[in-house]
PDB file of C-alpha atoms and ligand atoms in Angstrom:
ATOM      1  CA  MET A   1       3.035  19.802   9.295  1.00 62.00           C
ATOM      2  CA  ASN A   2       0.805  20.791   6.476  1.00 85.00           C
ATOM      3  CA  MET A   3      -1.090  17.506   5.681  1.00 93.00           C
ATOM      4  CA  LYS A   4      -4.273  17.106   3.763  1.00 97.00           C
ATOM      5  CA  LEU A   5      -6.490  14.100   4.184  1.00 98.00           C
ATOM      6  CA  PHE A   6      -7.778  13.128   0.703  1.00 98.00           C
ATOM      7  CA  GLN A   7     -11.128  11.423   0.799  1.00 98.00           C
ATOM      8  CA  ILE A   8     -11.155   9.097  -2.241  1.00 98.00           C
ATOM      9  CA  TYR A   9     -14.079   7.049  -3.072  1.00 98.00           C
ATOM     10  CA  PHE A  10     -16.081   5.250  -5.493  1.00 98.00           C
ATOM     11  CA  SER A  11     -19.655   5.275  -4.167  1.00 98.00           C
ATOM     12  CA  PRO A  12     -22.483   4.851  -6.552  1.00 98.00           C
ATOM     13  CA  THR A  13     -25.309   4.576  -3.902  1.00 98.00           C
ATOM     14  CA  GLY A  14     -23.676   6.600  -0.987  1.00 98.00           C
ATOM     15  CA  GLY A  15     -22.858   3.688   1.349  1.00 98.00           C
ATOM     16  CA  THR A  16     -19.057   3.962   0.656  1.00 98.00           C
ATOM     17  CA  LYS A  17     -19.175   7.657   0.834  1.00 98.00           C
ATOM     18  CA  LYS A  18     -20.902   7.560   4.353  1.00 98.00           C
ATOM     19  CA  ILE A  19     -18.271   5.250   5.770  1.00 98.00           C
ATOM     20  CA  VAL A  20     -15.395   7.474   4.437  1.00 98.00           C
ATOM     21  CA  SER A  21     -17.118  10.246   6.426  1.00 98.00           C
ATOM     22  CA  PHE A  22     -17.394   8.678   9.764  1.00 97.00           C
ATOM     23  CA  MET A  23     -13.575   7.650   9.158  1.00 97.00           C
ATOM     24  CA  SER A  24     -12.530  10.976   8.511  1.00 97.00           C
ATOM     25  CA  ARG A  25     -13.802  12.647  11.572  1.00 92.00           C
ATOM     26  CA  SER A  26     -10.798  12.044  13.713  1.00 89.00           C
ATOM     27  CA  TRP A  27      -8.556  14.092  11.336  1.00 94.00           C
ATOM     28  CA  ASP A  28      -8.447  17.830  12.187  1.00 94.00           C
ATOM     29  CA  CYS A  29      -6.887  19.155   8.860  1.00 95.00           C
ATOM     30  CA  GLU A  30      -7.774  20.219   5.447  1.00 97.00           C
ATOM     31  CA  LYS A  31      -9.817  17.572   3.632  1.00 97.00           C
ATOM     32  CA  VAL A  32     -10.034  17.206  -0.102  1.00 97.00           C
ATOM     33  CA  GLU A  33     -12.687  14.811  -1.494  1.00 97.00           C
ATOM     34  CA  ILE A  34     -12.050  12.954  -4.828  1.00 98.00           C
ATOM     35  CA  ASP A  35     -15.036  11.064  -6.275  1.00 97.00           C
ATOM     36  CA  LEU A  36     -13.593   8.433  -8.575  1.00 97.00           C
ATOM     37  CA  SER A  37     -17.267   7.844  -9.944  1.00 94.00           C
ATOM     38  CA  ASP A  38     -17.181  11.229 -12.004  1.00 89.00           C
ATOM     39  CA  PRO A  39     -17.047   9.466 -15.603  1.00 82.00           C
ATOM     40  CA  LEU A  40     -15.768  12.916 -17.061  1.00 85.00           C
ATOM     41  CA  GLU A  41     -12.898  13.397 -14.763  1.00 92.00           C
ATOM     42  CA  ASP A  42      -9.348  12.829 -15.616  1.00 94.00           C
ATOM     43  CA  PHE A  43      -7.680  11.399 -12.293  1.00 97.00           C
ATOM     44  CA  SER A  44      -4.121  11.538 -13.718  1.00 96.00           C
ATOM     45  CA  GLY A  45      -3.702  15.166 -12.287  1.00 95.00           C
ATOM     46  CA  TYR A  46      -3.997  14.114  -8.602  1.00 97.00           C
ATOM     47  CA  VAL A  47      -0.361  14.210  -6.872  1.00 97.00           C
ATOM     48  CA  PHE A  48      -0.112  13.498  -3.342  1.00 97.00           C
ATOM     49  CA  GLY A  49       2.858  14.316  -1.038  1.00 95.00           C
ATOM     50  CA  GLU A  50       4.603  12.254   1.607  1.00 93.00           C
ATOM     51  CA  GLU A  51       3.032  14.259   4.437  1.00 93.00           C
ATOM     52  CA  ASP A  52      -0.563  13.697   3.384  1.00 96.00           C
ATOM     53  CA  VAL A  53      -2.878  10.747   4.056  1.00 97.00           C
ATOM     54  CA  CYS A  54      -5.476   9.268   1.643  1.00 98.00           C
ATOM     55  CA  ILE A  55      -8.474   7.383   2.550  1.00 98.00           C
ATOM     56  CA  ILE A  56      -8.980   5.113  -0.708  1.00 98.00           C
ATOM     57  CA  ALA A  57     -12.527   3.554  -0.294  1.00 99.00           C
ATOM     58  CA  VAL A  58     -14.468   1.386  -2.766  1.00 98.00           C
ATOM     59  CA  PRO A  59     -17.728  -0.989  -2.628  1.00 98.00           C
ATOM     60  CA  VAL A  60     -17.202  -4.641  -3.168  1.00 98.00           C
ATOM     61  CA  PHE A  61     -18.737  -5.837  -6.148  1.00 98.00           C
ATOM     62  CA  GLY A  62     -18.601  -9.820  -6.416  1.00 98.00           C
ATOM     63  CA  GLY A  63     -15.821 -10.220  -3.662  1.00 98.00           C
ATOM     64  CA  ARG A  64     -13.855  -7.668  -6.078  1.00 98.00           C
ATOM     65  CA  VAL A  65     -13.152  -4.087  -6.446  1.00 98.00           C
ATOM     66  CA  PRO A  66     -15.457  -2.615  -9.406  1.00 97.00           C
ATOM     67  CA  MET A  67     -13.108  -2.430 -12.528  1.00 95.00           C
ATOM     68  CA  ALA A  68     -14.420   1.519 -12.757  1.00 95.00           C
ATOM     69  CA  ALA A  69     -12.944   2.206  -9.532  1.00 97.00           C
ATOM     70  CA  THR A  70      -9.640   0.279 -10.298  1.00 97.00           C
ATOM     71  CA  SER A  71      -8.880   1.890 -13.453  1.00 95.00           C
ATOM     72  CA  ASN A  72      -8.900   5.453 -11.828  1.00 97.00           C
ATOM     73  CA  ILE A  73      -7.224   4.393  -8.864  1.00 98.00           C
ATOM     74  CA  ARG A  74      -4.428   3.386 -11.117  1.00 97.00           C
ATOM     75  CA  LYS A  75      -4.092   7.171 -12.512  1.00 97.00           C
ATOM     76  CA  LEU A  76      -3.495   8.646  -8.987  1.00 98.00           C
ATOM     77  CA  LYS A  77       0.018   9.320  -7.999  1.00 98.00           C
ATOM     78  CA  GLY A  78       1.287   8.804  -4.509  1.00 97.00           C
ATOM     79  CA  ASN A  79       4.790   9.716  -3.253  1.00 93.00           C
ATOM     80  CA  GLY A  80       4.787   7.130  -0.447  1.00 92.00           C
ATOM     81  CA  THR A  81       1.829   8.744   0.891  1.00 95.00           C
ATOM     82  CA  LYS A  82       0.315   7.026   3.797  1.00 95.00           C
ATOM     83  CA  ALA A  83      -3.168   5.282   2.530  1.00 97.00           C
ATOM     84  CA  ILE A  84      -5.995   3.639   4.462  1.00 98.00           C
ATOM     85  CA  LEU A  85      -7.980   1.294   2.440  1.00 98.00           C
ATOM     86  CA  VAL A  86     -11.700   0.783   2.897  1.00 99.00           C
ATOM     87  CA  ALA A  87     -13.705  -1.858   1.194  1.00 99.00           C
ATOM     88  CA  VAL A  88     -17.370  -1.626   1.794  1.00 99.00           C
ATOM     89  CA  TYR A  89     -19.630  -4.614   1.234  1.00 98.00           C
ATOM     90  CA  GLY A  90     -23.429  -5.487   1.795  1.00 98.00           C
ATOM     91  CA  ASN A  91     -23.080  -8.136   4.491  1.00 98.00           C
ATOM     92  CA  ARG A  92     -22.353 -11.030   2.181  1.00 98.00           C
ATOM     93  CA  ALA A  93     -18.636 -11.047   1.943  1.00 98.00           C
ATOM     94  CA  TYR A  94     -15.454  -8.915   1.021  1.00 98.00           C
ATOM     95  CA  GLU A  95     -13.497 -11.983  -0.182  1.00 98.00           C
ATOM     96  CA  ASP A  96     -10.468 -10.650  -2.299  1.00 98.00           C
ATOM     97  CA  ALA A  97     -11.537  -6.831  -2.497  1.00 98.00           C
ATOM     98  CA  LEU A  98      -9.381  -5.694   0.200  1.00 98.00           C
ATOM     99  CA  LEU A  99      -6.392  -7.352  -1.160  1.00 98.00           C
ATOM    100  CA  GLU A 100      -7.016  -6.091  -4.763  1.00 98.00           C
ATOM    101  CA  LEU A 101      -7.528  -2.617  -3.338  1.00 98.00           C
ATOM    102  CA  LYS A 102      -4.082  -2.846  -1.498  1.00 98.00           C
ATOM    103  CA  ASN A 103      -2.384  -4.241  -4.948  1.00 98.00           C
ATOM    104  CA  THR A 104      -3.621  -1.610  -6.964  1.00 98.00           C
ATOM    105  CA  ALA A 105      -3.477   1.419  -4.625  1.00 98.00           C
ATOM    106  CA  SER A 106       0.492   0.177  -4.131  1.00 97.00           C
ATOM    107  CA  LEU A 107       0.993   0.290  -7.755  1.00 97.00           C
ATOM    108  CA  ALA A 108      -0.123   3.985  -7.760  1.00 97.00           C
ATOM    109  CA  GLY A 109       2.620   4.694  -5.354  1.00 96.00           C
ATOM    110  CA  VAL A 110       1.025   4.946  -1.819  1.00 96.00           C
ATOM    111  CA  CYS A 111       2.008   3.381   1.346  1.00 95.00           C
ATOM    112  CA  CYS A 112      -0.816   1.206   2.729  1.00 96.00           C
ATOM    113  CA  ILE A 113      -0.732   1.503   6.385  1.00 96.00           C
ATOM    114  CA  ALA A 114      -4.370   0.145   7.366  1.00 97.00           C
ATOM    115  CA  GLY A 115      -7.125  -1.775   5.904  1.00 98.00           C
ATOM    116  CA  VAL A 116     -11.001  -1.707   6.683  1.00 98.00           C
ATOM    117  CA  ALA A 117     -13.596  -3.907   5.759  1.00 98.00           C
ATOM    118  CA  ALA A 118     -16.911  -1.998   6.486  1.00 98.00           C
ATOM    119  CA  VAL A 119     -20.522  -3.036   6.077  1.00 98.00           C
ATOM    120  CA  ALA A 120     -23.362  -0.956   4.309  1.00 98.00           C
ATOM    121  CA  GLN A 121     -26.622  -1.364   3.226  1.00 98.00           C
ATOM    122  CA  HIS A 122     -26.600  -3.755   0.148  1.00 98.00           C
ATOM    123  CA  SER A 123     -27.212  -1.565  -2.774  1.00 98.00           C
ATOM    124  CA  ILE A 124     -29.069  -4.262  -4.959  1.00 98.00           C
ATOM    125  CA  MET A 125     -30.983  -6.338  -2.015  1.00 98.00           C
ATOM    126  CA  ASN A 126     -31.712  -3.602   0.110  1.00 97.00           C
ATOM    127  CA  GLN A 127     -32.956  -5.607   2.949  1.00 97.00           C
ATOM    128  CA  PHE A 128     -29.385  -6.925   3.554  1.00 97.00           C
ATOM    129  CA  ALA A 129     -27.753  -4.561   6.173  1.00 98.00           C
ATOM    130  CA  ALA A 130     -30.536  -2.153   6.124  1.00 97.00           C
ATOM    131  CA  GLY A 131     -29.708   0.886   7.713  1.00 98.00           C
ATOM    132  CA  ARG A 132     -25.988   0.295   7.908  1.00 98.00           C
ATOM    133  CA  PRO A 133     -23.708   2.064   8.626  1.00 98.00           C
ATOM    134  CA  ASP A 134     -25.605   2.577  11.875  1.00 98.00           C
ATOM    135  CA  LEU A 135     -24.934   4.189  15.302  1.00 98.00           C
ATOM    136  CA  ARG A 136     -22.653   1.251  16.412  1.00 98.00           C
ATOM    137  CA  ASP A 137     -20.853   0.980  13.109  1.00 98.00           C
ATOM    138  CA  GLU A 138     -20.153   4.873  13.585  1.00 98.00           C
ATOM    139  CA  ARG A 139     -18.506   4.269  17.052  1.00 97.00           C
ATOM    140  CA  THR A 140     -16.467   1.500  15.767  1.00 98.00           C
ATOM    141  CA  LEU A 141     -15.224   3.183  12.515  1.00 98.00           C
ATOM    142  CA  THR A 142     -14.455   6.127  14.728  1.00 97.00           C
ATOM    143  CA  GLU A 143     -12.496   4.149  17.003  1.00 97.00           C
ATOM    144  CA  PHE A 144     -10.514   2.319  14.042  1.00 98.00           C
ATOM    145  CA  SER A 145      -9.569   5.686  12.708  1.00 96.00           C
ATOM    146  CA  GLU A 146      -8.407   7.177  16.031  1.00 96.00           C
ATOM    147  CA  ARG A 147      -6.063   3.793  16.367  1.00 96.00           C
ATOM    148  CA  ILE A 148      -4.970   4.306  12.476  1.00 96.00           C
ATOM    149  CA  LYS A 149      -4.359   8.054  13.396  1.00 94.00           C
ATOM    150  CA  GLY A 150      -2.119   7.085  16.098  1.00 92.00           C
ATOM    151  CA  ILE A 151       0.383   5.239  13.826  1.00 89.00           C
ATOM    152  CA  THR A 152       0.403   7.806  11.145  1.00 87.00           C
ATOM    153  CA  GLY A 153       3.155   9.715  12.709  1.00 78.00           C
ATOM    154  CA  GLN A 154       5.309   6.680  13.176  1.00 77.00           C
ATOM    155  CA  LYS A 155       8.348   5.076  11.383  1.00 72.00           C
ATOM    156  CA  THR A 156       7.435   1.850   9.753  1.00 63.00           C
ATOM    157  CA  VAL A 157       9.369  -1.420  10.263  1.00 62.00           C
ATOM    158  CA  LYS A 158       7.200  -3.886   8.544  1.00 63.00           C
ATOM    159  CA  ALA A 159       7.166  -3.104   4.957  1.00 72.00           C
ATOM    160  CA  GLU A 160       3.882  -4.530   3.992  1.00 89.00           C
ATOM    161  CA  LEU A 161       0.477  -4.295   5.422  1.00 95.00           C
ATOM    162  CA  TRP A 162      -1.420  -7.838   5.583  1.00 96.00           C
ATOM    163  CA  VAL A 163      -4.991  -8.005   4.458  1.00 98.00           C
ATOM    164  CA  PRO A 164      -7.066 -11.208   3.575  1.00 98.00           C
ATOM    165  CA  GLY A 165      -7.446 -12.241   0.523  1.00 98.00           C
ATOM    166  CA  ASN A 166      -6.537 -14.619  -2.303  1.00 97.00           C
ATOM    167  CA  ASP A 167      -4.015 -13.821  -5.206  1.00 91.00           C
ATOM    168  CA  PRO A 168      -4.756 -14.918  -7.747  1.00 96.00           C
ATOM    169  CA  TYR A 169      -8.292 -13.313  -6.947  1.00 97.00           C
ATOM    170  CA  LYS A 170     -11.480 -15.018  -7.557  1.00 94.00           C
ATOM    171  CA  GLU A 171     -12.935 -14.462 -11.005  1.00 95.00           C
ATOM    172  CA  TYR A 172     -15.406 -11.627 -11.220  1.00 93.00           C
ATOM    173  CA  LYS A 173     -18.833 -13.288 -11.550  1.00 90.00           C
ATOM    174  CA  VAL A 174     -21.743 -11.242 -10.881  1.00 91.00           C
ATOM    175  CA  VAL A 175     -25.370 -11.849 -12.137  1.00 93.00           C
ATOM    176  CA  PRO A 176     -26.189  -8.760 -14.117  1.00 96.00           C
ATOM    177  CA  VAL A 177     -28.976  -6.491 -12.798  1.00 98.00           C
ATOM    178  CA  ILE A 178     -29.730  -4.052 -15.401  1.00 98.00           C
ATOM    179  CA  PRO A 179     -32.104  -1.294 -14.442  1.00 98.00           C
ATOM    180  CA  LYS A 180     -35.284  -0.816 -16.433  1.00 97.00           C
ATOM    181  CA  THR A 181     -36.980   2.722 -17.051  1.00 98.00           C
ATOM    182  CA  GLY A 182     -40.720   3.005 -16.311  1.00 97.00           C
ATOM    183  CA  LYS A 183     -43.153   5.499 -17.863  1.00 97.00           C
ATOM    184  CA  GLU A 184     -42.431   8.140 -15.245  1.00 98.00           C
ATOM    185  CA  CYS A 185     -39.199   8.801 -17.018  1.00 98.00           C
ATOM    186  CA  ASN A 186     -39.261  12.533 -18.464  1.00 97.00           C
ATOM    187  CA  GLN A 187     -35.685  12.138 -19.905  1.00 97.00           C
ATOM    188  CA  CYS A 188     -34.188  14.705 -17.738  1.00 98.00           C
ATOM    189  CA  GLY A 189     -30.815  12.942 -18.634  1.00 97.00           C
ATOM    190  CA  LEU A 190     -29.356  12.855 -14.795  1.00 98.00           C
ATOM    191  CA  CYS A 191     -28.870   9.169 -14.895  1.00 98.00           C
ATOM    192  CA  ALA A 192     -26.861   9.564 -17.922  1.00 97.00           C
ATOM    193  CA  GLU A 193     -24.976  12.166 -16.706  1.00 96.00           C
ATOM    194  CA  GLU A 194     -24.161  10.511 -13.248  1.00 96.00           C
ATOM    195  CA  CYS A 195     -23.798   6.860 -14.463  1.00 97.00           C
ATOM    196  CA  PRO A 196     -20.001   5.979 -13.675  1.00 97.00           C
ATOM    197  CA  ALA A 197     -19.871   3.543 -16.451  1.00 96.00           C
ATOM    198  CA  GLY A 198     -21.294   5.845 -19.158  1.00 96.00           C
ATOM    199  CA  ALA A 199     -23.892   2.943 -19.747  1.00 97.00           C
ATOM    200  CA  ILE A 200     -27.019   5.347 -20.371  1.00 98.00           C
ATOM    201  CA  PRO A 201     -26.951   7.086 -23.655  1.00 97.00           C
ATOM    202  CA  LYS A 202     -27.451  10.963 -23.302  1.00 96.00           C
ATOM    203  CA  LYS A 203     -29.500  11.145 -26.467  1.00 96.00           C
ATOM    204  CA  ASN A 204     -32.133   8.378 -25.121  1.00 96.00           C
ATOM    205  CA  PRO A 205     -31.791   7.933 -21.235  1.00 97.00           C
ATOM    206  CA  MET A 206     -34.561   5.421 -21.258  1.00 97.00           C
ATOM    207  CA  LEU A 207     -32.086   2.757 -22.689  1.00 97.00           C
ATOM    208  CA  THR A 208     -29.204   1.134 -20.581  1.00 98.00           C
ATOM    209  CA  GLU A 209     -26.234  -0.678 -22.589  1.00 98.00           C
ATOM    210  CA  PRO A 210     -26.366  -3.870 -21.133  1.00 97.00           C
ATOM    211  CA  GLU A 211     -22.626  -4.686 -21.899  1.00 97.00           C
ATOM    212  CA  ILE A 212     -21.508  -1.642 -20.282  1.00 97.00           C
ATOM    213  CA  CYS A 213     -23.851  -1.291 -17.385  1.00 98.00           C
ATOM    214  CA  ILE A 214     -21.898  -2.373 -13.760  1.00 97.00           C
ATOM    215  CA  SER A 215     -25.331  -2.934 -12.027  1.00 98.00           C
ATOM    216  CA  CYS A 216     -24.278  -0.372  -9.367  1.00 98.00           C
ATOM    217  CA  MET A 217     -27.710   0.859  -9.004  1.00 98.00           C
ATOM    218  CA  ARG A 218     -26.849   4.565  -9.011  1.00 98.00           C
ATOM    219  CA  CYS A 219     -29.461   5.657 -11.513  1.00 98.00           C
ATOM    220  CA  VAL A 220     -32.101   3.744  -9.391  1.00 98.00           C
ATOM    221  CA  VAL A 221     -31.092   5.752  -6.658  1.00 98.00           C
ATOM    222  CA  ILE A 222     -30.707   9.247  -7.937  1.00 98.00           C
ATOM    223  CA  CYS A 223     -33.721   9.137 -10.530  1.00 98.00           C
ATOM    224  CA  PRO A 224     -35.783  12.306  -9.457  1.00 98.00           C
ATOM    225  CA  GLN A 225     -39.082  10.516 -10.976  1.00 98.00           C
ATOM    226  CA  LYS A 226     -38.147   7.223  -9.358  1.00 98.00           C
ATOM    227  CA  ALA A 227     -38.442   5.582 -12.795  1.00 98.00           C
ATOM    228  CA  ARG A 228     -35.650   3.430 -12.815  1.00 98.00           C
ATOM    229  CA  TYR A 229     -35.928  -0.018 -11.277  1.00 98.00           C
ATOM    230  CA  ALA A 230     -34.266  -3.245 -10.734  1.00 97.00           C
ATOM    231  CA  ASP A 231     -36.109  -6.527 -11.977  1.00 96.00           C
ATOM    232  CA  ASN A 232     -38.048  -7.548  -8.897  1.00 96.00           C
ATOM    233  CA  GLU A 233     -38.235 -11.065  -9.736  1.00 97.00           C
ATOM    234  CA  LEU A 234     -34.338 -11.321 -10.606  1.00 97.00           C
ATOM    235  CA  VAL A 235     -33.657  -9.603  -6.912  1.00 98.00           C
ATOM    236  CA  GLU A 236     -36.048 -11.870  -5.209  1.00 97.00           C
ATOM    237  CA  MET A 237     -34.331 -14.835  -6.731  1.00 97.00           C
ATOM    238  CA  MET A 238     -30.730 -13.464  -5.554  1.00 97.00           C
ATOM    239  CA  SER A 239     -32.097 -12.655  -2.344  1.00 97.00           C
ATOM    240  CA  LYS A 240     -33.410 -16.042  -1.610  1.00 97.00           C
ATOM    241  CA  ARG A 241     -30.195 -17.631  -2.445  1.00 96.00           C
ATOM    242  CA  LEU A 242     -28.281 -15.148  -0.266  1.00 97.00           C
ATOM    243  CA  ARG A 243     -30.826 -15.048   2.706  1.00 96.00           C
ATOM    244  CA  GLU A 244     -28.732 -17.350   5.205  1.00 95.00           C
ATOM    245  CA  VAL A 245     -25.342 -16.016   4.260  1.00 96.00           C
ATOM    246  CA  CYS A 246     -26.249 -12.070   4.391  1.00 96.00           C
ATOM    247  CA  SER A 247     -28.731 -12.186   7.323  1.00 89.00           C
ATOM    248  CA  VAL A 248     -26.296 -12.507  10.038  1.00 96.00           C
ATOM    249  CA  ARG A 249     -25.026  -9.274  11.278  1.00 97.00           C
ATOM    250  CA  LYS A 250     -21.238  -8.835  10.230  1.00 98.00           C
ATOM    251  CA  GLU A 251     -18.912  -6.473  12.076  1.00 98.00           C
ATOM    252  CA  ASN A 252     -16.379  -4.174  10.603  1.00 98.00           C
ATOM    253  CA  GLU A 253     -12.879  -5.312  10.873  1.00 98.00           C
ATOM    254  CA  LEU A 254      -9.293  -3.352  10.935  1.00 98.00           C
ATOM    255  CA  PHE A 255      -6.000  -4.439   9.749  1.00 98.00           C
ATOM    256  CA  LEU A 256      -3.021  -2.177  10.959  1.00 96.00           C
ATOM    257  CA  LEU A 257       0.640  -2.080   9.627  1.00 93.00           C
ATOM    258  CA  GLU A 258       2.993  -3.227  12.449  1.00 84.00           C
ATOM    259  CA  ILE A 259       5.148  -0.464  13.435  1.00 72.00           C
ATOM    260  CA  VAL A 260       7.561   0.810  16.103  1.00 62.00           C
ATOM    261  CA  GLU A 261       7.902   4.287  17.231  1.00 56.00           C
ATOM    262  CA  GLY A 262      10.274   6.450  14.866  1.00 50.00           C
TER     263      GLY A 262
HETATM  264  C1  FMN B   1     -23.140  -5.414  -8.797  1.00 97.32           C
HETATM  265  C2  FMN B   1     -22.902  -5.540  -7.023  1.00 97.32           C
HETATM  266  C3  FMN B   1     -22.137  -6.479  -6.619  1.00 97.32           C
HETATM  267  C4  FMN B   1     -22.115  -6.598  -5.194  1.00 97.32           C
HETATM  268  N1  FMN B   1     -21.364  -7.749  -4.746  1.00 97.32           N
HETATM  269  C5  FMN B   1     -21.287  -7.778  -3.462  1.00 97.32           C
HETATM  270  C6  FMN B   1     -20.373  -8.708  -2.695  1.00 97.32           C
HETATM  271  O1  FMN B   1     -19.891  -9.602  -3.363  1.00 97.32           O
HETATM  272  N2  FMN B   1     -20.424  -8.883  -1.429  1.00 97.32           N
HETATM  273  C7  FMN B   1     -21.393  -8.018  -0.434  1.00 97.32           C
HETATM  274  O2  FMN B   1     -21.221  -8.346   0.468  1.00 97.32           O
HETATM  275  N3  FMN B   1     -21.829  -7.186  -1.099  1.00 97.32           N
HETATM  276  C8  FMN B   1     -21.805  -7.002  -2.431  1.00 97.32           C
HETATM  277  N4  FMN B   1     -22.645  -5.685  -2.859  1.00 97.32           N
HETATM  278  C9  FMN B   1     -23.190  -4.803  -2.211  1.00 97.32           C
HETATM  279  C10 FMN B   1     -22.243  -3.537  -2.056  1.00 97.32           C
HETATM  280  O3  FMN B   1     -20.766  -3.884  -1.779  1.00 97.32           O
HETATM  281  C11 FMN B   1     -22.498  -2.522  -1.112  1.00 97.32           C
HETATM  282  O4  FMN B   1     -24.037  -2.335  -0.847  1.00 97.32           O
HETATM  283  C12 FMN B   1     -22.071  -1.162  -0.932  1.00 97.32           C
HETATM  284  O5  FMN B   1     -22.282  -0.537   0.153  1.00 97.32           O
HETATM  285  C13 FMN B   1     -22.162  -0.272  -2.107  1.00 97.32           C
HETATM  286  O6  FMN B   1     -21.561   0.963  -2.127  1.00 97.32           O
HETATM  287  P1  FMN B   1     -22.090   2.199  -2.411  1.00 97.32           P
HETATM  288  O7  FMN B   1     -23.360   2.392  -1.459  1.00 97.32           O
HETATM  289  O8  FMN B   1     -21.094   3.170  -2.411  1.00 97.32           O
HETATM  290  O9  FMN B   1     -22.676   2.094  -3.909  1.00 97.32           O
HETATM  291  C14 FMN B   1     -22.638  -5.622  -4.332  1.00 97.32           C
HETATM  292  C15 FMN B   1     -23.492  -4.564  -5.006  1.00 97.32           C
HETATM  293  C16 FMN B   1     -23.735  -4.534  -6.245  1.00 97.32           C
HETATM  294  C17 FMN B   1     -24.119  -3.162  -7.029  1.00 97.32           C
END
């Protein structure tokens, strides 16, 4: 069988991408990466076959899927392609994100066979889940993907994958953390080019449009001059509020579709 594994991810600061790479190791076939955070790419050209497998991975923002990822996932075309859904969160909670991802991916025509909630370092409050995914996560995620791989060739009997979440979803309510620019900025324009929301004007990369910015922190992480930063006081205030809930290590979870041998 000439199957391909599509590694589809929205990963502003790289944690989600790392989880996808761990989850892909078990597959010994051609792999194709699709980066949903490329603001210039038209994703409507991607059509997947029935024999292919897609890993669709997003970070959790405010217990939901970031809108910028949802709108691009909607453009993909599955043809009953088996899909593994991955919601990556910063050790607080993933709430309705996995369910929202399942509903969005199903509308794109894929058949959801597994859902994974995985933990990566918090991209705003870096002290939470610091250094994750770590070795222990790597082992768990490899084991998950072996189990998922085991069911990909089998006939499904239960039509729908169950993942936790509320429908209607919780309201998207995130405290905006709009990055600022320091004097180290030499206006190279990399942040404007790479911003998944298009919130940084190319002609003046020192600015950030607050109504467009999704607080994803990509510009902070990629700036070669380290000129972009989040407001320290705001981050500290948020950290204080979340310290208790974010400090206990959360483990990765797997939800598998019920199947019988075909
Ligand atoms: C705007 C924003 C909102 C977030 N909301 C949540 C959340 O609700 N729960 C949580 O556990 N982590 C939350 N996080 C942390 C991210 O889900 C986590 O760091 C993820 O690994 C980021 O993915 P990336 O490294 O691929 O960008 C949030 C991060 C950002 C930037």
